[in-house]
Coordinates of C-alpha atoms in Angstrom, one line a residue:
X188 CA 17.2 -49.7 -33.9
X189 CA 19.4 -46.4 -34.3
X190 CA 16.3 -44.2 -33.4
X191 CA 16.7 -45.0 -29.9
X192 CA 20.2 -43.6 -29.3
X193 CA 19.3 -40.4 -31.5
X194 CA 16.2 -40.0 -29.0
X195 CA 18.5 -40.3 -25.8
X196 CA 21.0 -37.9 -26.8
X197 CA 18.3 -35.5 -27.7
X198 CA 16.6 -35.8 -24.3
X199 CA 20.1 -35.3 -22.6
X200 CA 21.0 -32.4 -24.0
X201 CA 17.6 -30.9 -23.4
X202 CA 17.7 -32.0 -19.9
X203 CA 21.2 -30.5 -18.9
X204 CA 20.0 -26.8 -19.4
X205 CA 17.4 -27.2 -17.2
X206 CA 19.4 -29.2 -14.7
X207 CA 22.0 -26.5 -14.9
X208 CA 19.3 -23.7 -14.2
X209 CA 18.0 -25.5 -11.4
X210 CA 21.2 -26.1 -9.8
X211 CA 22.0 -22.3 -10.0
X212 CA 18.7 -21.3 -8.6
X213 CA 19.3 -24.0 -5.5
X214 CA 22.9 -22.1 -5.2
X215 CA 21.5 -18.7 -5.4
X216 CA 18.8 -19.0 -2.7
X217 CA 21.1 -20.9 -0.7
X218 CA 24.1 -18.4 -0.7
X219 CA 21.6 -15.4 0.0
X220 CA 21.9 -13.4 1.7
X221 CA 25.7 -13.2 1.7
X222 CA 25.9 -9.6 3.5
X223 CA 24.0 -7.1 5.3
X224 CA 20.8 -6.3 3.3
X225 CA 19.5 -2.8 3.4
X226 CA 15.5 -1.8 3.7
X227 CA 14.8 1.5 2.2
X228 CA 12.3 3.7 3.8
X229 CA 11.0 6.9 1.9
X230 CA 9.6 8.5 5.2
X231 CA 11.7 10.1 8.4
X232 CA 12.7 8.1 11.6
X233 CA 9.9 8.0 14.2
X234 CA 6.9 8.0 12.6
X235 CA 4.3 4.9 12.1
X236 CA 5.9 3.2 8.9
X237 CA 9.1 3.5 9.9
X238 CA 8.6 2.1 13.1
X239 CA 6.5 -1.0 11.4
X240 CA 9.9 -1.1 9.0
X241 CA 12.1 -1.4 12.2
X242 CA 10.1 -3.9 13.3
X243 CA 10.0 -6.3 10.3
X244 CA 13.7 -5.4 9.6
X245 CA 14.2 -7.0 13.0
X246 CA 12.1 -10.2 12.4
X247 CA 13.8 -10.5 9.2
X248 CA 17.2 -10.2 10.7
X249 CA 16.5 -13.4 12.6
X250 CA 15.0 -15.6 9.6
X251 CA 17.5 -14.7 7.0
X252 CA 20.9 -15.0 9.1
X253 CA 22.1 -11.5 8.5
X254 CA 21.4 -8.2 9.6
X255 CA 18.5 -6.1 7.6
X256 CA 19.3 -2.5 8.3
X257 CA 16.6 0.5 7.7
X258 CA 18.1 3.5 6.0
X259 CA 15.8 6.5 5.8
X260 CA 15.7 8.2 2.0
X261 CA 12.7 10.8 2.6
X262 CA 12.0 13.4 0.4
X263 CA 10.2 13.9 -3.3
X264 CA 7.4 12.0 -2.4
X265 CA 9.6 8.7 -2.3
X266 CA 11.4 9.4 -5.8
X267 CA 14.9 9.7 -3.7
X268 CA 14.4 6.1 -1.8
X269 CA 13.3 4.6 -5.4
X270 CA 16.3 6.2 -7.4
X271 CA 18.6 4.8 -4.6
X272 CA 16.7 1.4 -5.1
X273 CA 17.2 1.2 -9.1
X274 CA 21.0 2.2 -8.6
X275 CA 21.5 -0.9 -6.5
X276 CA 22.5 -4.2 -7.8
X277 CA 19.8 -6.5 -8.4
X278 CA 20.8 -9.0 -5.8
X279 CA 18.2 -8.9 -3.2
X280 CA 20.5 -6.8 -0.8
X281 CA 18.6 -4.1 -1.3
X282 CA 14.8 -3.5 -0.7
X283 CA 12.4 -0.6 -0.1
X284 CA 9.4 -0.5 1.9
X285 CA 7.0 1.0 -1.2
X286 CA 4.0 3.0 -0.7
X287 CA 0.9 2.8 -3.0
X288 CA 1.5 6.7 -3.4
X289 CA 5.1 5.8 -4.8
X290 CA 4.1 3.1 -7.2
X291 CA 0.5 4.2 -8.1
X292 CA -0.1 7.8 -7.5
X293 CA 3.3 9.5 -8.3
X294 CA 3.5 9.2 -12.0
X295 CA 0.1 11.1 -12.2
X296 CA 0.6 13.8 -9.2
X297 CA 4.2 15.2 -9.8
X298 CA 4.8 17.8 -11.8
X299 CA 8.2 16.3 -13.0
X300 CA 8.4 13.2 -14.6
X301 CA 9.0 10.7 -12.4
X302 CA 12.4 8.8 -13.4
X303 CA 10.6 5.1 -13.0
X304 CA 8.2 3.1 -14.6
X305 CA 6.6 1.1 -11.8
X306 CA 6.0 -2.3 -13.3
X307 CA 9.1 -2.2 -15.3
X308 CA 11.8 -1.2 -13.0
X309 CA 10.9 -2.7 -9.7
X310 CA 10.2 -6.6 -8.9
X311 CA 7.2 -7.3 -6.3
X312 CA 8.0 -9.6 -3.4
X313 CA 4.7 -9.0 -1.3
X314 CA 2.5 -6.3 0.3
X315 CA 3.0 -6.1 3.7
X316 CA 0.1 -4.1 5.6
X317 CA -2.8 -1.5 4.7
X318 CA -3.7 1.6 7.0
X319 CA -7.2 1.4 7.0
X320 CA -9.4 4.6 6.2
X321 CA -12.8 5.2 7.7
X322 CA -15.3 7.9 6.6
X323 CA -16.3 9.8 9.7
X324 CA -18.6 12.9 10.3
X325 CA -19.1 15.3 12.6
X326 CA -22.1 14.5 14.9
X327 CA -23.9 17.7 13.6
X328 CA -24.5 15.9 10.0
X329 CA -27.6 14.1 10.6
X330 CA -26.5 11.1 8.2
X331 CA -26.3 7.9 10.3
X332 CA -25.4 5.6 7.3
X333 CA -24.0 5.9 3.6
X334 CA -27.5 5.7 2.1
X335 CA -28.3 8.6 4.2
X336 CA -25.2 10.5 3.6
X337 CA -25.7 10.2 -0.1
X338 CA -29.3 11.3 0.0
X339 CA -28.4 14.3 2.1
X340 CA -25.3 15.1 0.0
X341 CA -27.5 15.2 -3.0
X342 CA -30.0 17.2 -1.4
X343 CA -27.6 20.2 -1.4
X344 CA -24.8 19.9 -3.7
X345 CA -21.3 21.2 -3.0
X346 CA -22.7 22.0 0.6
X347 CA -21.2 19.3 2.6
X348 CA -17.6 20.2 3.1
X349 CA -14.4 17.3 3.5
X350 CA -11.3 17.6 4.9
X351 CA -7.9 16.1 3.5
X352 CA -4.0 16.6 4.2
X353 CA -3.5 17.9 0.7
X354 CA -4.5 17.4 -2.8
X355 CA -3.5 14.1 -4.1
X356 CA -3.4 12.8 -0.5
X357 CA -5.0 9.7 0.2
X358 CA -8.0 11.2 1.7
X359 CA -8.4 13.5 -1.1
X360 CA -8.3 10.6 -3.7
X361 CA -10.8 8.3 -1.6
X362 CA -13.0 11.4 -1.6
X363 CA -12.8 11.7 -5.3
X364 CA -13.6 8.1 -5.7
X365 CA -16.7 8.2 -3.7
X366 CA -18.2 11.1 -5.4
X367 CA -17.5 9.3 -8.7
X368 CA -19.3 6.1 -7.5
X369 CA -22.0 8.0 -6.0
X370 CA -22.5 11.0 -7.8
X371 CA -22.3 13.3 -5.3
X372 CA -20.9 16.7 -5.4
X373 CA -18.4 17.3 -2.1
X374 CA -16.6 20.4 -0.9
X375 CA -13.0 19.8 -0.8
X376 CA -10.8 21.7 2.2
X377 CA -7.3 20.9 1.9
X378 CA -5.0 21.4 5.3
X379 CA -1.2 21.4 5.5
X380 CA -1.1 18.2 7.8
X381 CA -3.3 16.0 10.1
X382 CA -3.4 18.2 12.8
X383 CA -5.3 21.3 11.5
X384 CA -7.7 19.0 9.5
X385 CA -8.5 17.1 12.6
X386 CA -9.2 19.9 14.7
X387 CA -11.2 21.7 11.8
X388 CA -13.4 18.3 11.8
X389 CA -13.9 18.3 15.3
X390 CA -15.0 21.7 15.8
X391 CA -17.4 21.3 13.0
X392 CA -16.1 23.6 10.6
X393 CA -15.8 20.8 8.3
X394 CA -18.5 18.1 8.0
X395 CA -16.6 14.8 7.0
X396 CA -13.3 13.2 6.4
X397 CA -11.8 9.8 4.8
X398 CA -9.5 9.5 7.8
X399 CA -7.1 6.6 9.1
X400 CA -7.1 4.8 12.5
X401 CA -6.3 8.0 14.1
X402 CA -9.9 9.0 14.0
X403 CA -10.6 5.9 16.5
X404 CA -10.5 7.4 19.9
X405 CA -12.9 10.2 18.6
X406 CA -15.1 7.7 17.2
X407 CA -15.0 5.8 20.4
X408 CA -15.5 8.9 22.5
X409 CA -18.6 9.8 20.1
X410 CA -16.7 13.3 19.2
X411 CA -17.0 11.7 15.6
X412 CA -19.5 9.4 13.9
X413 CA -18.2 6.6 11.7
X414 CA -20.5 5.0 8.7
X415 CA -18.2 2.9 7.2
X416 CA -14.5 1.5 6.6
X417 CA -13.5 1.9 2.8
X418 CA -11.5 -1.3 2.5
X419 CA -12.4 -4.5 1.0
X420 CA -13.1 -6.3 4.5
X421 CA -14.2 -4.9 7.9
X422 CA -11.4 -3.9 10.1
X423 CA -10.0 -5.8 12.9
X424 CA -10.3 -2.8 15.0
X425 CA -13.8 -1.8 14.1
X426 CA -15.6 -5.3 13.0
X427 CA -18.8 -4.0 13.9
X428 CA -18.6 -1.4 11.2
X429 CA -19.8 -2.2 7.3
X430 CA -17.6 -1.4 4.7
X431 CA -18.8 1.3 2.2
X432 CA -19.3 -1.6 -0.2
X433 CA -21.8 -3.4 2.2
X434 CA -23.4 0.0 3.1
X435 CA -24.7 0.8 -0.6
X436 CA -21.8 1.5 -2.7
X437 CA -21.1 -2.3 -4.5
X438 CA -17.6 -2.7 -5.6
X439 CA -16.3 0.6 -3.4
X440 CA -12.6 0.1 -2.6
X441 CA -10.1 2.5 -0.8
X442 CA -7.2 0.6 0.9
X443 CA -4.1 2.5 1.7
X444 CA -1.4 -0.6 1.2
X445 CA 2.5 -0.9 1.8
X446 CA 4.7 -3.2 -0.1
X447 CA 8.1 -4.7 -0.3
X448 CA 10.2 -4.4 -3.5
X449 CA 13.3 -5.1 -5.2
X450 CA 15.0 -3.6 -8.2
X451 CA 13.9 -5.4 -11.4
X452 CA 16.2 -8.6 -12.3
X453 CA 16.7 -9.8 -8.8
X454 CA 16.5 -14.1 -9.4
X455 CA 13.5 -15.5 -9.0
X456 CA 14.8 -17.9 -6.1
X457 CA 15.7 -14.9 -4.2
X458 CA 12.3 -13.4 -4.7
X459 CA 10.8 -16.5 -3.8
X460 CA 12.9 -16.5 -0.5
X461 CA 12.1 -13.3 0.7
X462 CA 8.4 -14.1 0.0
X463 CA 8.3 -17.0 2.1
X464 CA 9.9 -15.4 4.9
X465 CA 7.7 -12.6 4.7
X466 CA 4.7 -14.3 4.4
X467 CA 5.9 -16.6 7.5
X468 CA 6.1 -13.5 9.7
X469 CA 3.2 -11.6 8.9
X470 CA 1.0 -14.6 9.1
X471 CA 2.2 -15.5 12.7
X472 CA 0.2 -14.9 15.8
X473 CA 3.1 -12.9 17.7
X474 CA 3.0 -10.4 14.1
X475 CA -0.8 -9.6 14.5
X476 CA -0.3 -9.2 18.1
X477 CA 2.9 -7.0 18.1
X478 CA 1.2 -4.5 15.4
X479 CA -2.6 -4.7 16.7
X480 CA -1.3 -1.2 18.3
X481 CA -0.6 0.1 15.3
X482 CA -4.2 -0.3 14.1
X483 CA -3.0 -1.7 10.5
X484 CA -4.0 -4.9 8.6
X485 CA -1.1 -7.4 7.5
X486 CA -1.8 -8.2 4.2
X487 CA 1.0 -10.6 3.0
X488 CA 0.4 -11.7 -0.8
X489 CA 2.4 -13.6 -3.8
X490 CA 4.7 -11.4 -5.9
X491 CA 2.1 -11.8 -8.6
X492 CA -0.6 -10.5 -6.5
X493 CA 1.3 -7.2 -5.2
X494 CA 2.5 -6.8 -9.0
X495 CA -1.3 -7.0 -10.7
X496 CA -2.5 -5.0 -7.8
X497 CA -0.1 -1.8 -8.9
X498 CA -1.1 -3.0 -12.7
X499 CA -4.8 -2.9 -11.7
X500 CA -4.7 0.5 -9.8
X501 CA -2.5 2.6 -12.1
X502 CA -5.2 3.2 -14.8
X503 CA -8.2 3.6 -12.3
X504 CA -6.5 6.1 -10.3
X505 CA -5.0 7.7 -13.4
X506 CA -8.9 8.0 -14.7
X507 CA -10.0 9.3 -11.6
X508 CA -7.1 11.8 -11.5
X509 CA -7.9 13.2 -14.8
X510 CA -11.8 13.2 -14.4
X511 CA -11.1 15.0 -11.0
X512 CA -8.9 17.5 -12.5
X513 CA -6.1 17.2 -10.6
X514 CA -3.2 18.7 -11.8
X515 CA 0.5 17.8 -11.1
X516 CA 2.2 19.5 -8.5

């Protein structure tokens, strides 16, 4: 007869911490945000990424009920912005629009050791958008498909040249990944910016490039020929164009993505609130219409999916950079 009360007391004692945690979680979420929220952007004002960040901040302001203010912290490949994030209290009032380069590439491309661990020091909220890349060639290149391009490159190793905006750029890494997956030998010609690279590609002084949506007007006018897009799915801008994976290189994927992160230690209810608001925003028809002109793909995710993307990509690109002999700069 005495066993019953003991079991009841034990069950009550076990339940109390859970009840307290639940109540605390509800209180944390209901009181957030309690003041304006900063959204750090590691780019200068006026560019595509900054414009998208400001649009997202404006919409989040309406959803959160407090101002979300963008703060530009350019420099050092995003390290300055990430250091500002790490110096902020882990209360969800400081966010960052993080790039793939900041979280995945920087530790292997920067000469000075970066002062952060992407998996340890930041908490993922959601991936936000991706800027699709296209494999484009000058019309003088006879290849009209990925298999034809591979055959052409293998018939003249090191002769076909491709432009990029610099060593370690997204275009450069996309080309190195393509080389690794297909066994072709291509000549890298790095430029100091998109303008000079595109000028030489349009003039035929280089034969190809792995480039973003800025090439679309040239593709549509016939000044360049697109052979494939590099992401996991066909793009909204050119749904008739196959992906590299579809076109003959199974499993190939190069996606230049951007996400929302906080400092590590932000309470999970706040992460969940942010994820829910961002997801609702990015999945809305209004958002898709608003961002269509920017030629970006909206890719909302769970916090776990974004974290797993970073975890999965770090060793892939670390090996790619080592195999390609890329030196930190």
